[in-house]
Coordinates of C-alpha atoms and ligand atoms in Angstrom, one line a residue:
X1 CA 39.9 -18.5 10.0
X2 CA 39.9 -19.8 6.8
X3 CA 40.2 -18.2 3.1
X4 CA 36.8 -17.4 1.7
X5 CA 35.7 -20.3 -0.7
X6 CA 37.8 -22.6 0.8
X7 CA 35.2 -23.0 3.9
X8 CA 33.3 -26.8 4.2
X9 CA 29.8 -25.4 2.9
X10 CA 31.8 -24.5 -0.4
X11 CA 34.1 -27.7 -0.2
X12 CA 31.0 -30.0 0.0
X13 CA 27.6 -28.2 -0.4
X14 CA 25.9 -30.9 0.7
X15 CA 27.5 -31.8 4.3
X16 CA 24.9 -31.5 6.8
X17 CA 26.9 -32.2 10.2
X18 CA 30.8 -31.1 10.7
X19 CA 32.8 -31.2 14.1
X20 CA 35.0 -28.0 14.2
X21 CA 36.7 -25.7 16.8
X22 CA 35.2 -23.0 18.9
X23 CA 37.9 -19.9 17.8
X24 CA 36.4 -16.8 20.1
X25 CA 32.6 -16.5 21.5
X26 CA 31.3 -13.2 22.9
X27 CA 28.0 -11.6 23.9
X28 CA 26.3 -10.1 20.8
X29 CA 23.1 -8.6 20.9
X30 CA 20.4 -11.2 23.0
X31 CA 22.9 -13.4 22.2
X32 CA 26.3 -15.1 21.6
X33 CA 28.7 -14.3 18.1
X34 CA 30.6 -17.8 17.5
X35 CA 33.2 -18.3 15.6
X36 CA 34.9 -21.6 14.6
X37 CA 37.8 -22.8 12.3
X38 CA 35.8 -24.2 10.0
X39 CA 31.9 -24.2 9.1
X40 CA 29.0 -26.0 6.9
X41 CA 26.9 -22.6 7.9
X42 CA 26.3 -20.4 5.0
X43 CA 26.2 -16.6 5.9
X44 CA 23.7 -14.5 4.1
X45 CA 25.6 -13.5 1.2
X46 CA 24.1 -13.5 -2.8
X47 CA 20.9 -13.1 -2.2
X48 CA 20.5 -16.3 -0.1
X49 CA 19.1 -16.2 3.4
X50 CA 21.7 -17.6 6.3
X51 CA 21.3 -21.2 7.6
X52 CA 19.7 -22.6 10.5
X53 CA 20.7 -25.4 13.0
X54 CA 22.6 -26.4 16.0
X55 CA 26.1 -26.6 17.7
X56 CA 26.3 -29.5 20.1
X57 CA 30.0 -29.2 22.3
X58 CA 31.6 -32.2 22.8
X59 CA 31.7 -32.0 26.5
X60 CA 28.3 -32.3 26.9
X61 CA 27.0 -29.4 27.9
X62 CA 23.5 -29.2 25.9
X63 CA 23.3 -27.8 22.4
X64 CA 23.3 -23.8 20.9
X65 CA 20.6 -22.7 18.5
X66 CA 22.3 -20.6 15.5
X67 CA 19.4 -18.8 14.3
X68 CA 21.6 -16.6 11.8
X69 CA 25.5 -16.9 10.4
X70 CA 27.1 -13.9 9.0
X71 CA 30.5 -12.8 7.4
X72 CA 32.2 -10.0 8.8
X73 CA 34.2 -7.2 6.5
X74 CA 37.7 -9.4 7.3
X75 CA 35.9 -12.6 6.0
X76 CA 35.3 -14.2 9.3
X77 CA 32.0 -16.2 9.6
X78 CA 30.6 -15.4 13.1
X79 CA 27.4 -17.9 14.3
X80 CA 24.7 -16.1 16.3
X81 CA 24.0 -18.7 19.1
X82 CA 21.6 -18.5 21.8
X83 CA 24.2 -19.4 24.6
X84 CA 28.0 -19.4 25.4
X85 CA 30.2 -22.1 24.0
X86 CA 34.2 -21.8 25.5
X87 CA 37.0 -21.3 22.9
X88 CA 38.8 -23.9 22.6
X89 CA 35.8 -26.6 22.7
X90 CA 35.1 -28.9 19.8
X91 CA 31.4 -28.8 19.0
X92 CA 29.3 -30.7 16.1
X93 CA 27.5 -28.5 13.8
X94 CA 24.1 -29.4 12.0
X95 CA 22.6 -27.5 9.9
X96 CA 19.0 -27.7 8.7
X97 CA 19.4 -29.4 5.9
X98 CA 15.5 -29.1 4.5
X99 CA 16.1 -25.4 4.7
X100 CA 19.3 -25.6 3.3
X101 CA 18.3 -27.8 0.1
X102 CA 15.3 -25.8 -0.4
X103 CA 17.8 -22.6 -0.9
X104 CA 19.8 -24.2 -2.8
X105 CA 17.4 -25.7 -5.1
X106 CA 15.8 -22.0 -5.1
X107 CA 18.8 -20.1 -6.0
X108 CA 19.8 -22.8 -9.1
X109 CA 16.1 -22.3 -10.3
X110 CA 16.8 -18.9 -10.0
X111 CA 20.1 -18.8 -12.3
X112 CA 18.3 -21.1 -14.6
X113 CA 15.8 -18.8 -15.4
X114 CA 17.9 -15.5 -15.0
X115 CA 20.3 -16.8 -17.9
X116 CA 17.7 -17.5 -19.8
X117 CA 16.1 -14.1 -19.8
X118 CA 19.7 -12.6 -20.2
X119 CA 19.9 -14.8 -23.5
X120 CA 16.7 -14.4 -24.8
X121 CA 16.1 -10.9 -23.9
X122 CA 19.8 -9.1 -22.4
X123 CA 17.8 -8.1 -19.3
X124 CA 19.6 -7.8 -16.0
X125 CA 18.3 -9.7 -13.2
X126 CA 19.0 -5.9 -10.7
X127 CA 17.4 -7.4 -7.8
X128 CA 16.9 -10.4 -6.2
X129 CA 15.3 -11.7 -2.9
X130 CA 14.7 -15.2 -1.2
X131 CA 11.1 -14.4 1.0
X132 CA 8.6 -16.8 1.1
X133 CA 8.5 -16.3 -2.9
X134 CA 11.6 -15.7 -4.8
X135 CA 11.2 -12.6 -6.7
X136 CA 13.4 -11.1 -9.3
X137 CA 13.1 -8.0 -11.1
X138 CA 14.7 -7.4 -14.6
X139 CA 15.6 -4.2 -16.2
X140 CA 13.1 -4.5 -19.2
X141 CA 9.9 -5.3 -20.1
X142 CA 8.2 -8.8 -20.5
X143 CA 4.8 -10.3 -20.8
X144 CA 3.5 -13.1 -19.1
X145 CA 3.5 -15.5 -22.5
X146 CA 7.3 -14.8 -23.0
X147 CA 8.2 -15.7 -19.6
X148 CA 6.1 -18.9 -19.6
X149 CA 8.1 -19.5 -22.7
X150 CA 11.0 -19.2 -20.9
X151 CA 10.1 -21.2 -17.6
X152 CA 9.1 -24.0 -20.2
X153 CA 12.7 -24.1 -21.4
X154 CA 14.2 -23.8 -17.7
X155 CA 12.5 -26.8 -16.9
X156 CA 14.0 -28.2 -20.1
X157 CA 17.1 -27.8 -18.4
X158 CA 15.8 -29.7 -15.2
X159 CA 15.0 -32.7 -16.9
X160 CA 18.5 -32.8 -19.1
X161 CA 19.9 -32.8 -15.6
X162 CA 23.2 -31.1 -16.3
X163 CA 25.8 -30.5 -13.8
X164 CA 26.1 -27.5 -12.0
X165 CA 30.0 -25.9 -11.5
X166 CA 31.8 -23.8 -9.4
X167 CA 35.1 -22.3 -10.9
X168 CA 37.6 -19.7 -9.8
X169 CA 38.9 -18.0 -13.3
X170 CA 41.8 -15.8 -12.5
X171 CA 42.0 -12.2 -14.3
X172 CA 43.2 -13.3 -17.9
X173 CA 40.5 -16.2 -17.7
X174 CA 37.9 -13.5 -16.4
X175 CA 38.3 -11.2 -19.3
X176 CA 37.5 -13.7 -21.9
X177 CA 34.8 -15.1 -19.7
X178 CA 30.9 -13.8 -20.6
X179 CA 29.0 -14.2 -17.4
X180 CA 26.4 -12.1 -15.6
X181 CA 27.9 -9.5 -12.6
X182 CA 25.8 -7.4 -10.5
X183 CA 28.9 -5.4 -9.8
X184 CA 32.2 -5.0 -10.7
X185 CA 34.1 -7.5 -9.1
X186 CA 37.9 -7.5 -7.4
X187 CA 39.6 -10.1 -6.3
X188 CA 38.5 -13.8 -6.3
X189 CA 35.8 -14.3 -8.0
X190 CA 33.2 -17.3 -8.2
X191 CA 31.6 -18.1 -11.4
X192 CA 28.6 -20.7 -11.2
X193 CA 27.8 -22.2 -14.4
X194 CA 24.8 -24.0 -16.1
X195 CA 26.0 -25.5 -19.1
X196 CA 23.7 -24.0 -22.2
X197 CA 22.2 -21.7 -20.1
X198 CA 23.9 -19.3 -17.8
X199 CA 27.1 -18.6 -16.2
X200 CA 27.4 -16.0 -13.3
X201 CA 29.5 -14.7 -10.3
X202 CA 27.9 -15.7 -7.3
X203 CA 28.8 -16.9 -3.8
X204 CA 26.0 -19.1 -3.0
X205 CA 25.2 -22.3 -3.1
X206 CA 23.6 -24.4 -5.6
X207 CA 22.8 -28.1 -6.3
X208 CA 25.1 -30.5 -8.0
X209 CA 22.9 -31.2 -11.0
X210 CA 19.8 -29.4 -12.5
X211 CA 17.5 -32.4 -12.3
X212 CA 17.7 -31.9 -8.0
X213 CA 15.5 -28.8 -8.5
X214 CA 13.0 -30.9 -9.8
X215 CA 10.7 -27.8 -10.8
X216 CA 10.6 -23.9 -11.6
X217 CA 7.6 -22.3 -11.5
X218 CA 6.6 -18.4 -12.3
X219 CA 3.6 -17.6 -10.1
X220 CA 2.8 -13.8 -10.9
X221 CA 4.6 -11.1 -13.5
X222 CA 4.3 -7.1 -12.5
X223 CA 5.9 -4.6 -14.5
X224 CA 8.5 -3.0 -12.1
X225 CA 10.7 0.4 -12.4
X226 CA 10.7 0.4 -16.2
X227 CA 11.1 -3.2 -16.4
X228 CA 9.5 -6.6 -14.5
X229 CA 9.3 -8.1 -10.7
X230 CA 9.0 -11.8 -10.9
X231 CA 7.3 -14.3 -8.3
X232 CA 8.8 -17.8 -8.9
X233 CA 9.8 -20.9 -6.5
X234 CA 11.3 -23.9 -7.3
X235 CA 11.4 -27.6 -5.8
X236 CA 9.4 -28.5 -2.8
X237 CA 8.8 -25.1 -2.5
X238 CA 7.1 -24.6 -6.1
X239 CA 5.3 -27.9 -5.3
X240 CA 4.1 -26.9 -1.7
X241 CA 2.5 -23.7 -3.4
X242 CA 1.3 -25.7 -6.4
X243 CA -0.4 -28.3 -3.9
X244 CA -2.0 -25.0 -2.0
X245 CA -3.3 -23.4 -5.2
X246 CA -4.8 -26.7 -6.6
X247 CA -6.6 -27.1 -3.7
X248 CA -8.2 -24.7 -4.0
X249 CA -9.2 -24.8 -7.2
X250 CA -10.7 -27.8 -6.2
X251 CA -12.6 -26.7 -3.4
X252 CA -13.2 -23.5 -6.2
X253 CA -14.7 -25.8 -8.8
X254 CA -16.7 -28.0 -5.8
X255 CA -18.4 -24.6 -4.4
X256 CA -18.9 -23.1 -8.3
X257 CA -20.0 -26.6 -9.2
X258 CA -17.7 -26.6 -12.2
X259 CA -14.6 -28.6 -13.9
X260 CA -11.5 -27.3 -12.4
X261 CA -10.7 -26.5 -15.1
X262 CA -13.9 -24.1 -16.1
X263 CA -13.4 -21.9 -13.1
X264 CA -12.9 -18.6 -14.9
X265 CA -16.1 -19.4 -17.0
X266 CA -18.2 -20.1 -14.1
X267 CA -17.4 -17.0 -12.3
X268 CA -17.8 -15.1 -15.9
X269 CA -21.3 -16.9 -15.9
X270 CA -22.0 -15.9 -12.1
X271 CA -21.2 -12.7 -12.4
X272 CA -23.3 -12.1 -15.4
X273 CA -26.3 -13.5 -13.7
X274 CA -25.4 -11.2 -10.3
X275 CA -25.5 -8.0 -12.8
X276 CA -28.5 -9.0 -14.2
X277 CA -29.9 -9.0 -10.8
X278 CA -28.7 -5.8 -9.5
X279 CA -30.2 -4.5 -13.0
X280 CA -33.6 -6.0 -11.4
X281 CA -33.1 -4.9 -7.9
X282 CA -32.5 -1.4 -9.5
X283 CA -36.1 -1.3 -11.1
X284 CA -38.1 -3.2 -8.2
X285 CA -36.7 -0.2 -5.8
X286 CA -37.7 2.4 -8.4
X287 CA -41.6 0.8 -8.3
X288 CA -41.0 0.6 -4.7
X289 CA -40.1 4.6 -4.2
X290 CA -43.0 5.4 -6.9
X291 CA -45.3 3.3 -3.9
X292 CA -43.8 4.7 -0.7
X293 CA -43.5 8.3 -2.3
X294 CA -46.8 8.1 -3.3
X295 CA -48.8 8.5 -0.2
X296 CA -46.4 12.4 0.4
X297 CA -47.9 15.0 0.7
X298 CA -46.8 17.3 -2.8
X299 CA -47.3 20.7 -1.2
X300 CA -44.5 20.5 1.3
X301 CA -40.9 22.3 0.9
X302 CA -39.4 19.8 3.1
X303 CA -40.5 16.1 3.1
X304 CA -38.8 13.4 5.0
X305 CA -39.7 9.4 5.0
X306 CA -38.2 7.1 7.6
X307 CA -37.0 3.6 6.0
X308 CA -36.2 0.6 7.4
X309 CA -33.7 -1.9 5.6
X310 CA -32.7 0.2 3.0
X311 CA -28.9 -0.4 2.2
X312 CA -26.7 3.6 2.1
X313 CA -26.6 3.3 -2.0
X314 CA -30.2 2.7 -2.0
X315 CA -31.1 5.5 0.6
X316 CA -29.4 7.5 -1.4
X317 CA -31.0 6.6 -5.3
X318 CA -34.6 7.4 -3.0
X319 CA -33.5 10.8 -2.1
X320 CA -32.7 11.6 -5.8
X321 CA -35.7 9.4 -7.0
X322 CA -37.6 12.5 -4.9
X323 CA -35.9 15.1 -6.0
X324 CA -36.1 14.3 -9.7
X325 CA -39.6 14.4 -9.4
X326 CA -39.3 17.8 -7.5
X327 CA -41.3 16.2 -4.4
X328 CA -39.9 18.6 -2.2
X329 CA -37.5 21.7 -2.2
X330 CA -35.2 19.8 0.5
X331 CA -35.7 16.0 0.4
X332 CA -34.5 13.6 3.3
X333 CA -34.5 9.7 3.3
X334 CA -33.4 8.1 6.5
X335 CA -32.8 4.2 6.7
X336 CA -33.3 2.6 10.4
X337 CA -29.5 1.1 11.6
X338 CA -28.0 -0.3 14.7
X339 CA -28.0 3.1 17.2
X340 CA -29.7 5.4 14.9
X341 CA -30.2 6.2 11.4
X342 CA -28.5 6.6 8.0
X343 CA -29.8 9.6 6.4
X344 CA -29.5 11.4 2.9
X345 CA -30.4 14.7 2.6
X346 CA -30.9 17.0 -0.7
X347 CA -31.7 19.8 -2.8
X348 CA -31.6 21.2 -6.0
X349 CA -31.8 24.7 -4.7
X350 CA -31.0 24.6 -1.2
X351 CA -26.9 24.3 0.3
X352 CA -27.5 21.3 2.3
X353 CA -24.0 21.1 3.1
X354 CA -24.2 24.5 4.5
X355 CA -26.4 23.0 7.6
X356 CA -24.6 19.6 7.8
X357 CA -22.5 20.8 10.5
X358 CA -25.6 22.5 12.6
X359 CA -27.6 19.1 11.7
X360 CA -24.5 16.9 12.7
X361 CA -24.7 18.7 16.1
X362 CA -28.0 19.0 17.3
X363 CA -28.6 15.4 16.1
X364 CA -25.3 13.3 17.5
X365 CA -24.2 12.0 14.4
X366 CA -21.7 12.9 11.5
X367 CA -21.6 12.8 7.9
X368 CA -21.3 15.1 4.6
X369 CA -21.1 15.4 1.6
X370 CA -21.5 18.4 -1.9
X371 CA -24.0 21.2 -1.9
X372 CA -26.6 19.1 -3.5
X373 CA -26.4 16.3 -1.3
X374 CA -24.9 15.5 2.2
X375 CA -24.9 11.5 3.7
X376 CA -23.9 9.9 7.5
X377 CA -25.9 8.9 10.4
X378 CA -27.9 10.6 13.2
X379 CA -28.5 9.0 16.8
X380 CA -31.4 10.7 17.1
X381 CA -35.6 9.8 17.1
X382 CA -37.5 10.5 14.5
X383 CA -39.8 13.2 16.5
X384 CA -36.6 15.2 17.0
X385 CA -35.6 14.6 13.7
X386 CA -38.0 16.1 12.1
X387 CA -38.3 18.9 15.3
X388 CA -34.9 19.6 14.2
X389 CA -35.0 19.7 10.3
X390 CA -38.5 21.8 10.8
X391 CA -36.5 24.5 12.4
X392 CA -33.1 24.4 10.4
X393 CA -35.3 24.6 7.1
X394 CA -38.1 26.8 8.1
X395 CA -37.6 29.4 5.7
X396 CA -37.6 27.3 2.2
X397 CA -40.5 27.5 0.2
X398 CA -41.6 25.4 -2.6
Ligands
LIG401 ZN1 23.6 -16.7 -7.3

């Protein structure tokens, strides 16, 4: 084993193949724990997610998957492989380097804009995860135009395309140092800095200069535990999900028949025009249960009507439409559905919910609801329907 900081992904971040020497291999979970004398596989550590890639032994003998690369308490970097390797063998590791520069152009962007908000604002970044978005959450409050502020500057700091630097201050060199710390830190310490912008102990791994993460984006801003969560990506990844989201703007603006850049307007517009119509809808039903209510008999304590098409709200707005007009001590509106019916039963006088669960029985279905007003289906017909409501309500009198 080597001494931590000294291993080849720190030497030369950007080595993508490196033949080592198998040190020990042993069964580990559905799997093999490899370890060699020297690595380009980061562990998870920082934040950063492990990397991926192959081991290919020199004598031939096909090639491992390592599908994750930790660090053990006592520093040693073990390689989960999908098969046995020998100690003593000399394999070639590759990593995947697409995976690899995406991290490391993810967790620079992230510094980038972390420093910043430390400068501008003396917020903590206090947590920090690389998913399929990077998010970050800060220990105070910020709005969305302050952090767009502050992405516009990070990207600043792309284009200047100033070099990024690993150092190893000893204690004296620490004290006087001003750099962000998640935790108090013993022994050696790494302190990545961005010149202008940020300096911060950290044991990932970052690009060489700031122009290599080409782009940091913020995609979303939620207040968080008394302070912010961040969604932000940069490089290909920040592209990939700019790519996804401006196509679809595009297909957006093609559907809405609008300017891609109009979209919000359009769907203002549309849903203005879709209020207005519900407005409409509203007073064509209220004509339509003057019509149907029309033809009821107005001396009966319990009056049903059997619907067809009628949506739950609107079954519902006829039942009050009937009992606003006090057609009926117990009114009930049933709408024709798939296996049954929808019903809506109510009163101003009588419990209704006081029979749903009688009603319920006696008429397979379910539902309820207050005392003024129960709703759910029935799998019943109408003739037994109205056999059953008959009987359940033959006591109330107008
Ligand atoms: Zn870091």
């Amino acid at each position: 084993m080597i001494e931590e900081f000294t291993e080849k992904f720190y030497r030369d971040p950007y080595a993508r193949e490196l033949v080592s020497k198998v040190l020990s291999c042993e069964p580990a979970g559905n799997g093999f724990a490899v370890v060699l004398d020297d690595t380009i596989f980061y562990p998870e550590g920082g934040g950063q997610p492990a990397d991926h890639g192959t081991l290919r032994p020199d004598d031939g003998n096909g090639e491992l998957r390592v599908t994750d690369v930790r660090r053990r308490k006592d520093g040693t970097i073990v390689h989960f492989c999908d098969a046995p390797v020998s100690a003593g063998t000399r394999v070639t590791g590759r990593i995947d380097w697409d995976r690899r520069f995406d991290l490391m152009q993810n967790h620079s962007g992230e510094h980038i804009l972390s420093g910043l908000v430390h400068a501008a604002l003396g917020y903590e970044n206090v947590g920090f995860h690389m998913g399929e978005m990077i998010t970050i959450d800060f220990s105070g409050p910020m709005d969305w135009e302050t952090l767009m502020s502050l992405e516009r500057q990070a990207n600043g700091m792309v284009y200047r395309n100033l070099p990024i630097a690993q150092s190893y201050p000893d204690e004296a060199e620490l004290r006087e140092l001003s750099y962000r710390s998640k935790k108090e830190l013993s022994g050696k310490v790494r302190i990545v800095t961005v010149p202008e912008t940020d300096a911060c102990a950290c044991c990932g791994l970052h690009v060489a200069r700031t122009g290599e993460i080409g782009l940091i984006k913020c995609f979303s801003l939620m207040n968080y535990k008394g302070g912010v969560r961040i969604e932000m990506a940069s490089g290909r990844r920040a592209l990939s999900e700019l790519t996804r989201r401006v196509d679809q703007s595009i297909e957006l603006s093609r559907m809405l028949a609008a300017e891609p850049g109009h979209i919000a307007e359009a769907v203002q517009r549309l849903r203005g025009e879709s209020a207005d119509k519900d407005r409409r809808l509203a007073e064509v039903m209220t004509w339509y249960f003057a019509a149907a209510s029309e033809a009821l008999p107005a001396d009966r304590p319990l009056q049903i009507l059997f619907e067809e098409g009628l949506s739950p709200v609107e079954t519902r707005r006829f039942c009050d439409y009937l009992l606003e007009r006090g057609l009926g001590a117990v009114a009930l509106v049933l709408s024709r559905q798939e296996g049954g019916w929808y019903y809506c039963l109510g009163s101003r006088r009588v419990d209704v919910r006081a029979h749903a669960k009688a009603l319920n029985a006696n008429l397979s279905g379910r539902g309820g609801g207050s005392a003024e007003m129960i709703q759910g289906t029935w799998a019943a017909e109408p003739e037994r329907i109205r056999e059953v409501l008959g009987k359940e309500f033959s006591d109330v009198r107008l």
